[in-house]
PDB file of C-alpha atoms in Angstrom:
ATOM      1  CA  MET G   1     -68.547 -50.424  34.614  1.00  0.00           C
ATOM      2  CA  THR G   2     -67.850 -48.433  31.463  1.00  0.00           C
ATOM      3  CA  SER G   3     -67.556 -50.667  28.400  1.00  0.00           C
ATOM      4  CA  PRO G   4     -64.206 -50.626  26.540  1.00  0.00           C
ATOM      5  CA  MET G   5     -63.973 -48.112  23.733  1.00  0.00           C
ATOM      6  CA  MET G   6     -62.552 -49.250  20.375  1.00  0.00           C
ATOM      7  CA  GLN G   7     -59.962 -47.009  18.788  1.00  0.00           C
ATOM      8  CA  GLN G   8     -59.163 -46.987  15.076  1.00  0.00           C
ATOM      9  CA  PRO G   9     -55.498 -46.773  13.981  1.00  0.00           C
ATOM     10  CA  GLY G  10     -54.362 -43.166  13.635  1.00  0.00           C
ATOM     11  CA  GLN G  11     -57.165 -41.775  15.784  1.00  0.00           C
ATOM     12  CA  ALA G  12     -56.533 -39.750  18.919  1.00  0.00           C
ATOM     13  CA  PRO G  13     -57.245 -41.640  22.168  1.00  0.00           C
ATOM     14  CA  GLN G  14     -60.856 -41.297  23.267  1.00  0.00           C
ATOM     15  CA  THR G  15     -61.695 -40.092  26.735  1.00  0.00           C
ATOM     16  CA  GLN G  16     -63.368 -42.626  28.987  1.00  0.00           C
ATOM     17  CA  TRP G  17     -65.896 -41.107  31.341  1.00  0.00           C
ATOM     18  CA  MET G  18     -66.932 -42.638  34.641  1.00  0.00           C
ATOM     19  CA  GLN G  19     -70.417 -44.091  34.438  1.00  0.00           C
ATOM     20  CA  ALA G  20     -72.890 -42.147  36.557  1.00  0.00           C
ATOM     21  CA  PRO G  21     -74.137 -44.117  39.570  1.00  0.00           C
ATOM     22  CA  THR G  22     -77.666 -43.958  40.943  1.00  0.00           C
ATOM     23  CA  THR G  23     -78.327 -40.611  42.598  1.00  0.00           C
ATOM     24  CA  PRO G  24     -78.913 -40.996  46.361  1.00  0.00           C
ATOM     25  CA  ALA G  25     -81.604 -39.019  48.146  1.00  0.00           C
ATOM     26  CA  ASN G  26     -80.709 -35.409  49.005  1.00  0.00           C
ATOM     27  CA  CYS G  27     -77.634 -35.511  46.756  1.00  0.00           C
ATOM     28  CA  PRO G  28     -77.170 -32.429  44.537  1.00  0.00           C
ATOM     29  CA  PRO G  29     -77.375 -33.398  40.857  1.00  0.00           C
ATOM     30  CA  GLY G  30     -73.946 -34.234  39.486  1.00  0.00           C
ATOM     31  CA  LEU G  31     -72.375 -35.062  42.856  1.00  0.00           C
ATOM     32  CA  GLU G  32     -73.536 -38.683  42.764  1.00  0.00           C
ATOM     33  CA  TYR G  33     -70.154 -39.535  41.198  1.00  0.00           C
ATOM     34  CA  LEU G  34     -68.476 -38.599  44.478  1.00  0.00           C
ATOM     35  CA  THR G  35     -70.474 -41.112  46.523  1.00  0.00           C
ATOM     36  CA  GLN G  36     -68.280 -43.933  45.182  1.00  0.00           C
ATOM     37  CA  ILE G  37     -64.933 -42.149  45.291  1.00  0.00           C
ATOM     38  CA  ASP G  38     -62.280 -41.653  47.964  1.00  0.00           C
ATOM     39  CA  GLN G  39     -59.577 -40.415  45.590  1.00  0.00           C
ATOM     40  CA  LEU G  40     -59.445 -37.943  42.710  1.00  0.00           C
ATOM     41  CA  LEU G  41     -56.681 -37.030  40.269  1.00  0.00           C
ATOM     42  CA  VAL G  42     -56.620 -33.501  38.884  1.00  0.00           C
ATOM     43  CA  HIS G  43     -54.570 -32.902  35.723  1.00  0.00           C
ATOM     44  CA  GLN G  44     -54.114 -29.376  34.414  1.00  0.00           C
ATOM     45  CA  GLN G  45     -53.990 -29.226  30.635  1.00  0.00           C
ATOM     46  CA  VAL G  46     -50.883 -27.835  28.957  1.00  0.00           C
ATOM     47  CA  GLU G  47     -51.642 -24.630  27.034  1.00  0.00           C
ATOM     48  CA  LEU G  48     -49.128 -24.259  24.192  1.00  0.00           C
ATOM     49  CA  LEU G  49     -49.658 -20.507  23.824  1.00  0.00           C
ATOM     50  CA  GLU G  50     -48.861 -20.033  27.497  1.00  0.00           C
ATOM     51  CA  ALA G  51     -45.880 -22.385  27.403  1.00  0.00           C
ATOM     52  CA  PHE G  52     -44.191 -20.616  24.471  1.00  0.00           C
ATOM     53  CA  THR G  53     -45.138 -16.983  25.102  1.00  0.00           C
ATOM     54  CA  GLY G  54     -45.840 -16.706  28.845  1.00  0.00           C
ATOM     55  CA  TRP G  55     -49.236 -15.193  27.934  1.00  0.00           C
ATOM     56  CA  GLU G  56     -51.606 -16.336  30.694  1.00  0.00           C
ATOM     57  CA  THR G  57     -54.636 -18.305  29.464  1.00  0.00           C
ATOM     58  CA  ASN G  58     -57.676 -19.687  31.248  1.00  0.00           C
ATOM     59  CA  ASN G  59     -56.777 -22.825  33.189  1.00  0.00           C
ATOM     60  CA  LYS G  60     -58.454 -26.123  32.279  1.00  0.00           C
ATOM     61  CA  TYR G  61     -58.366 -29.363  34.236  1.00  0.00           C
ATOM     62  CA  GLU G  62     -59.345 -33.001  33.822  1.00  0.00           C
ATOM     63  CA  ILE G  63     -60.632 -34.631  37.004  1.00  0.00           C
ATOM     64  CA  LYS G  64     -60.327 -38.426  37.040  1.00  0.00           C
ATOM     65  CA  ASN G  65     -60.932 -41.322  39.376  1.00  0.00           C
ATOM     66  CA  SER G  66     -58.257 -43.822  40.406  1.00  0.00           C
ATOM     67  CA  MET G  67     -59.012 -45.911  37.267  1.00  0.00           C
ATOM     68  CA  GLY G  68     -58.193 -43.002  34.976  1.00  0.00           C
ATOM     69  CA  GLN G  69     -61.815 -42.401  33.993  1.00  0.00           C
ATOM     70  CA  ARG G  70     -62.845 -38.772  33.678  1.00  0.00           C
ATOM     71  CA  VAL G  71     -65.316 -37.688  36.334  1.00  0.00           C
ATOM     72  CA  TYR G  72     -65.445 -33.943  35.639  1.00  0.00           C
ATOM     73  CA  PHE G  73     -63.889 -31.283  33.459  1.00  0.00           C
ATOM     74  CA  ALA G  74     -63.090 -27.884  34.992  1.00  0.00           C
ATOM     75  CA  ALA G  75     -62.582 -24.624  33.121  1.00  0.00           C
ATOM     76  CA  GLU G  76     -61.663 -21.187  34.438  1.00  0.00           C
ATOM     77  CA  ASP G  77     -63.931 -18.376  33.248  1.00  0.00           C
ATOM     78  CA  ASN G  78     -61.945 -15.157  33.240  1.00  0.00           C
ATOM     79  CA  ASP G  79     -61.143 -12.193  31.013  1.00  0.00           C
ATOM     80  CA  CYS G  80     -57.767 -11.489  29.434  1.00  0.00           C
ATOM     81  CA  CYS G  81     -57.097  -8.287  31.370  1.00  0.00           C
ATOM     82  CA  THR G  82     -57.663  -9.924  34.759  1.00  0.00           C
ATOM     83  CA  ARG G  83     -55.423 -12.874  33.900  1.00  0.00           C
ATOM     84  CA  GLN G  84     -52.507 -10.704  32.763  1.00  0.00           C
ATOM     85  CA  CYS G  85     -52.760  -7.982  35.418  1.00  0.00           C
ATOM     86  CA  CYS G  86     -53.571 -10.006  38.533  1.00  0.00           C
ATOM     87  CA  GLY G  87     -51.574 -13.161  37.796  1.00  0.00           C
ATOM     88  CA  LYS G  88     -51.987 -15.984  40.281  1.00  0.00           C
ATOM     89  CA  GLY G  89     -53.806 -13.696  42.724  1.00  0.00           C
ATOM     90  CA  ARG G  90     -56.609 -13.114  40.237  1.00  0.00           C
ATOM     91  CA  PRO G  91     -60.263 -13.592  41.102  1.00  0.00           C
ATOM     92  CA  PHE G  92     -61.963 -16.307  39.088  1.00  0.00           C
ATOM     93  CA  ASP G  93     -65.065 -18.329  38.433  1.00  0.00           C
ATOM     94  CA  MET G  94     -64.477 -22.034  37.832  1.00  0.00           C
ATOM     95  CA  GLN G  95     -67.057 -24.160  36.060  1.00  0.00           C
ATOM     96  CA  ILE G  96     -66.924 -27.890  36.799  1.00  0.00           C
ATOM     97  CA  MET G  97     -68.916 -29.967  34.325  1.00  0.00           C
ATOM     98  CA  ASP G  98     -69.993 -33.597  34.053  1.00  0.00           C
ATOM     99  CA  ASN G  99     -69.907 -35.868  30.998  1.00  0.00           C
ATOM    100  CA  ALA G 100     -73.068 -34.255  29.609  1.00  0.00           C
ATOM    101  CA  GLY G 101     -71.473 -30.792  29.661  1.00  0.00           C
ATOM    102  CA  ARG G 102     -73.747 -29.779  32.535  1.00  0.00           C
ATOM    103  CA  GLU G 103     -72.231 -27.444  35.108  1.00  0.00           C
ATOM    104  CA  VAL G 104     -72.588 -29.279  38.408  1.00  0.00           C
ATOM    105  CA  ILE G 105     -70.153 -27.332  40.631  1.00  0.00           C
ATOM    106  CA  HIS G 106     -69.302 -23.631  40.530  1.00  0.00           C
ATOM    107  CA  LEU G 107     -66.392 -21.974  42.325  1.00  0.00           C
ATOM    108  CA  ASN G 108     -66.108 -18.251  42.942  1.00  0.00           C
ATOM    109  CA  ARG G 109     -62.911 -16.645  44.193  1.00  0.00           C
ATOM    110  CA  PRO G 110     -63.174 -12.892  44.846  1.00  0.00           C
ATOM    111  CA  LEU G 111     -60.164 -10.589  44.748  1.00  0.00           C
ATOM    112  CA  ARG G 112     -58.492 -10.711  48.168  1.00  0.00           C
ATOM    113  CA  CYS G 113     -55.055 -10.598  49.778  1.00  0.00           C
ATOM    114  CA  ASP G 114     -52.930 -13.725  50.188  1.00  0.00           C
ATOM    115  CA  THR G 115     -50.424 -12.471  52.733  1.00  0.00           C
ATOM    116  CA  CYS G 116     -50.292 -12.967  56.482  1.00  0.00           C
ATOM    117  CA  TRP G 117     -49.967  -9.179  56.947  1.00  0.00           C
ATOM    118  CA  PHE G 118     -53.665  -8.697  56.132  1.00  0.00           C
ATOM    119  CA  PRO G 119     -55.489 -11.289  58.295  1.00  0.00           C
ATOM    120  CA  CYS G 120     -58.846  -9.568  57.825  1.00  0.00           C
ATOM    121  CA  CYS G 121     -58.884 -10.069  54.049  1.00  0.00           C
ATOM    122  CA  LEU G 122     -57.574 -13.585  53.413  1.00  0.00           C
ATOM    123  CA  GLN G 123     -58.536 -15.906  50.571  1.00  0.00           C
ATOM    124  CA  LYS G 124     -62.002 -17.443  50.443  1.00  0.00           C
ATOM    125  CA  VAL G 125     -63.697 -19.515  47.747  1.00  0.00           C
ATOM    126  CA  GLU G 126     -67.433 -20.119  47.597  1.00  0.00           C
ATOM    127  CA  VAL G 127     -68.551 -23.533  46.331  1.00  0.00           C
ATOM    128  CA  SER G 128     -72.023 -24.054  44.841  1.00  0.00           C
ATOM    129  CA  ALA G 129     -73.669 -27.270  43.631  1.00  0.00           C
ATOM    130  CA  PRO G 130     -75.647 -26.836  41.515  1.00  0.00           C
ATOM    131  CA  PRO G 131     -74.720 -23.219  40.643  1.00  0.00           C
ATOM    132  CA  GLY G 132     -76.588 -20.849  42.935  1.00  0.00           C
ATOM    133  CA  ASN G 133     -76.882 -23.365  45.800  1.00  0.00           C
ATOM    134  CA  VAL G 134     -73.987 -22.734  48.219  1.00  0.00           C
ATOM    135  CA  ILE G 135     -72.702 -25.943  49.823  1.00  0.00           C
ATOM    136  CA  GLY G 136     -69.516 -24.690  51.478  1.00  0.00           C
ATOM    137  CA  TYR G 137     -66.395 -22.551  51.521  1.00  0.00           C
ATOM    138  CA  ILE G 138     -62.619 -22.837  51.508  1.00  0.00           C
ATOM    139  CA  ALA G 139     -61.342 -20.168  53.892  1.00  0.00           C
ATOM    140  CA  GLN G 140     -57.676 -19.348  54.352  1.00  0.00           C
ATOM    141  CA  ALA G 141     -56.692 -19.306  58.029  1.00  0.00           C
ATOM    142  CA  TRP G 142     -54.204 -16.788  59.370  1.00  0.00           C
ATOM    143  CA  SER G 143     -50.719 -18.272  59.635  1.00  0.00           C
ATOM    144  CA  ILE G 144     -47.180 -16.956  59.352  1.00  0.00           C
ATOM    145  CA  CYS G 145     -45.055 -19.978  58.442  1.00  0.00           C
ATOM    146  CA  VAL G 146     -47.333 -22.611  56.915  1.00  0.00           C
ATOM    147  CA  PRO G 147     -50.428 -22.424  54.676  1.00  0.00           C
ATOM    148  CA  LYS G 148     -53.645 -23.262  56.486  1.00  0.00           C
ATOM    149  CA  PHE G 149     -57.235 -23.489  55.285  1.00  0.00           C
ATOM    150  CA  ASN G 150     -60.598 -24.334  56.797  1.00  0.00           C
ATOM    151  CA  ILE G 151     -63.102 -26.463  54.902  1.00  0.00           C
ATOM    152  CA  GLN G 152     -66.505 -25.094  55.873  1.00  0.00           C
ATOM    153  CA  ASN G 153     -70.068 -26.237  55.283  1.00  0.00           C
ATOM    154  CA  ALA G 154     -72.849 -24.016  53.946  1.00  0.00           C
ATOM    155  CA  GLU G 155     -73.360 -22.504  57.423  1.00  0.00           C
ATOM    156  CA  GLY G 156     -69.691 -21.500  57.670  1.00  0.00           C
ATOM    157  CA  GLN G 157     -68.841 -24.144  60.274  1.00  0.00           C
ATOM    158  CA  THR G 158     -65.386 -25.721  59.980  1.00  0.00           C
ATOM    159  CA  VAL G 159     -65.651 -29.412  59.078  1.00  0.00           C
ATOM    160  CA  LEU G 160     -62.037 -30.143  58.101  1.00  0.00           C
ATOM    161  CA  LYS G 161     -58.710 -28.322  58.103  1.00  0.00           C
ATOM    162  CA  ILE G 162     -55.862 -28.277  55.591  1.00  0.00           C
ATOM    163  CA  GLU G 163     -52.252 -27.667  56.583  1.00  0.00           C
ATOM    164  CA  GLY G 164     -49.389 -27.455  54.105  1.00  0.00           C
ATOM    165  CA  PRO G 165     -45.594 -27.479  54.393  1.00  0.00           C
ATOM    166  CA  CYS G 166     -43.440 -24.449  55.132  1.00  0.00           C
ATOM    167  CA  LEU G 167     -41.870 -24.686  51.661  1.00  0.00           C
ATOM    168  CA  THR G 168     -44.239 -25.346  48.761  1.00  0.00           C
ATOM    169  CA  CYS G 169     -41.666 -25.446  45.953  1.00  0.00           C
ATOM    170  CA  SER G 170     -41.277 -28.757  44.095  1.00  0.00           C
ATOM    171  CA  LEU G 171     -37.769 -30.163  44.481  1.00  0.00           C
ATOM    172  CA  CYS G 172     -38.077 -33.358  42.401  1.00  0.00           C
ATOM    173  CA  GLY G 173     -40.834 -34.662  44.644  1.00  0.00           C
ATOM    174  CA  ASP G 174     -44.450 -34.276  45.696  1.00  0.00           C
ATOM    175  CA  VAL G 175     -45.687 -31.455  47.915  1.00  0.00           C
ATOM    176  CA  GLU G 176     -48.263 -32.655  50.437  1.00  0.00           C
ATOM    177  CA  PHE G 177     -51.013 -30.749  52.219  1.00  0.00           C
ATOM    178  CA  GLN G 178     -52.514 -32.708  55.114  1.00  0.00           C
ATOM    179  CA  VAL G 179     -56.293 -32.870  55.513  1.00  0.00           C
ATOM    180  CA  LEU G 180     -57.109 -32.894  59.222  1.00  0.00           C
ATOM    181  CA  SER G 181     -60.205 -33.363  61.355  1.00  0.00           C
ATOM    182  CA  ALA G 182     -62.007 -30.233  62.555  1.00  0.00           C
ATOM    183  CA  ASP G 183     -60.038 -30.192  65.817  1.00  0.00           C
ATOM    184  CA  GLY G 184     -56.754 -30.879  64.004  1.00  0.00           C
ATOM    185  CA  SER G 185     -56.068 -34.050  66.000  1.00  0.00           C
ATOM    186  CA  ALA G 186     -56.171 -36.642  63.185  1.00  0.00           C
ATOM    187  CA  GLN G 187     -55.212 -36.785  59.514  1.00  0.00           C
ATOM    188  CA  VAL G 188     -58.128 -37.975  57.360  1.00  0.00           C
ATOM    189  CA  GLY G 189     -56.751 -37.328  53.876  1.00  0.00           C
ATOM    190  CA  LYS G 190     -54.308 -35.284  51.856  1.00  0.00           C
ATOM    191  CA  ILE G 191     -53.872 -33.103  48.801  1.00  0.00           C
ATOM    192  CA  SER G 192     -50.641 -33.791  46.904  1.00  0.00           C
ATOM    193  CA  LYS G 193     -49.079 -31.650  44.213  1.00  0.00           C
ATOM    194  CA  GLN G 194     -47.389 -34.373  42.187  1.00  0.00           C
ATOM    195  CA  TRP G 195     -43.974 -34.004  40.561  1.00  0.00           C
ATOM    196  CA  SER G 196     -44.526 -33.904  36.777  1.00  0.00           C
ATOM    197  CA  GLY G 197     -40.971 -34.174  35.513  1.00  0.00           C
ATOM    198  CA  LEU G 198     -38.228 -31.601  35.061  1.00  0.00           C
ATOM    199  CA  VAL G 199     -39.227 -30.285  31.615  1.00  0.00           C
ATOM    200  CA  LYS G 200     -42.905 -29.866  32.433  1.00  0.00           C
ATOM    201  CA  GLU G 201     -42.164 -28.289  35.812  1.00  0.00           C
ATOM    202  CA  MET G 202     -39.689 -25.788  34.328  1.00  0.00           C
ATOM    203  CA  PHE G 203     -41.502 -24.675  31.193  1.00  0.00           C
ATOM    204  CA  THR G 204     -45.212 -24.914  32.020  1.00  0.00           C
ATOM    205  CA  ASP G 205     -47.519 -24.324  34.954  1.00  0.00           C
ATOM    206  CA  ALA G 206     -49.618 -27.404  34.129  1.00  0.00           C
ATOM    207  CA  ASP G 207     -49.768 -29.187  37.468  1.00  0.00           C
ATOM    208  CA  ASN G 208     -51.008 -32.582  38.611  1.00  0.00           C
ATOM    209  CA  PHE G 209     -52.731 -33.117  41.953  1.00  0.00           C
ATOM    210  CA  GLY G 210     -54.020 -36.070  43.909  1.00  0.00           C
ATOM    211  CA  ILE G 211     -56.670 -35.776  46.597  1.00  0.00           C
ATOM    212  CA  THR G 212     -57.816 -38.408  49.095  1.00  0.00           C
ATOM    213  CA  PHE G 213     -60.645 -38.265  51.620  1.00  0.00           C
ATOM    214  CA  PRO G 214     -62.825 -40.745  53.553  1.00  0.00           C
ATOM    215  CA  MET G 215     -65.255 -42.708  51.383  1.00  0.00           C
ATOM    216  CA  ASP G 216     -68.143 -41.874  53.738  1.00  0.00           C
ATOM    217  CA  LEU G 217     -67.441 -38.128  53.773  1.00  0.00           C
ATOM    218  CA  ASP G 218     -70.477 -36.025  52.862  1.00  0.00           C
ATOM    219  CA  VAL G 219     -70.540 -35.442  49.075  1.00  0.00           C
ATOM    220  CA  ASN G 220     -70.918 -31.693  49.603  1.00  0.00           C
ATOM    221  CA  ILE G 221     -67.683 -31.601  51.601  1.00  0.00           C
ATOM    222  CA  LYS G 222     -65.969 -33.759  48.972  1.00  0.00           C
ATOM    223  CA  ALA G 223     -66.930 -31.133  46.396  1.00  0.00           C
ATOM    224  CA  VAL G 224     -65.559 -28.376  48.636  1.00  0.00           C
ATOM    225  CA  MET G 225     -62.328 -30.375  49.022  1.00  0.00           C
ATOM    226  CA  LEU G 226     -62.065 -30.521  45.238  1.00  0.00           C
ATOM    227  CA  GLY G 227     -62.424 -26.743  45.162  1.00  0.00           C
ATOM    228  CA  ALA G 228     -59.524 -26.466  47.613  1.00  0.00           C
ATOM    229  CA  VAL G 229     -57.236 -28.072  45.013  1.00  0.00           C
ATOM    230  CA  PHE G 230     -57.795 -25.184  42.609  1.00  0.00           C
ATOM    231  CA  LEU G 231     -57.221 -22.511  45.266  1.00  0.00           C
ATOM    232  CA  ILE G 232     -53.980 -24.217  46.316  1.00  0.00           C
ATOM    233  CA  ASP G 233     -52.874 -24.473  42.687  1.00  0.00           C
ATOM    234  CA  PHE G 234     -53.472 -20.772  42.047  1.00  0.00           C
ATOM    235  CA  MET G 235     -51.889 -19.598  45.293  1.00  0.00           C
ATOM    236  CA  PHE G 236     -48.725 -21.713  45.344  1.00  0.00           C
ATOM    237  CA  PHE G 237     -48.075 -23.341  41.959  1.00  0.00           C
ATOM    238  CA  GLU G 238     -49.337 -20.923  39.319  1.00  0.00           C
ATOM    239  CA  LYS G 239     -46.266 -19.435  37.655  1.00  0.00           C
ATOM    240  CA  GLU G 240     -46.010 -15.811  36.605  1.00  0.00           C
ATOM    241  CA  GLN G 241     -44.063 -15.358  33.378  1.00  0.00           C
ATOM    242  CA  ASN G 242     -43.153 -19.068  33.656  1.00  0.00           C
ATOM    243  CA  GLU G 243     -41.016 -18.507  36.736  1.00  0.00           C
ATOM    244  CA  GLU G 244     -41.897 -20.405  39.886  1.00  0.00           C
ATOM    245  CA  GLU G 245     -41.447 -18.457  43.073  1.00  0.00           C
ATOM    246  CA  ASN G 246     -39.354 -20.591  45.404  1.00  0.00           C
ATOM    247  CA  LYS G 247     -39.959 -18.754  48.614  1.00  0.00           C
ATOM    248  CA  LEU G 248     -41.159 -19.268  52.136  1.00  0.00           C
ATOM    249  CA  THR G 249     -44.916 -19.709  52.107  1.00  0.00           C
ATOM    250  CA  MET G 250     -47.131 -16.849  53.242  1.00  0.00           C
ATOM    251  CA  ILE G 251     -44.264 -14.414  53.947  1.00  0.00           C
TER     252      ILE G 251
END
């Protein structure tokens, strides 16, 4: 267990990192943290420039365990032109780093459509751990009324499915996406966009998410599930010009 950290009066709170467990055999470096976790909390950092001007900046996220200890830090790697011109539909690379600043997971989202009218060119994110070693994909499934995604392994086989609600706008409550077994018959987890309070919801696009999955789930699939949080955030909760689109999903 991480030892308590002493804080001097007047100092900013120090970040507590989760202590790295022993790396199991055949576990990609950096994913050993996920072997002891069945829940993650993802907190997007508030960017003051974006909040006051509406000028889109690279997204940054803290990823914590249920004890509030930081497990990873995620940072979008994108250029200014792409962020301003493409908005929430923008392609991106996401670097997910451990407490040593080592990139352990890499996400790549190419530029694609996010509408049901183009089923041949739906969203897909490639997940690598370590960078260059593909471990899985998040693939949007064609659907008219509700958002659906397939969690795939490195061979492109569907391992889990994600199904969201018809309306993804936050009305003073959480928005839940169910994580289902490959055949869709049983719920095995969920991804929740958590209500952050009226002021934060209205004036920023800094979102909080919770994700749960089985403890014994393969660590590679846990990493892919984490990647699904970022795709869901960009597709449904990223504001453009600080205005949330309250509309029927996927239409």
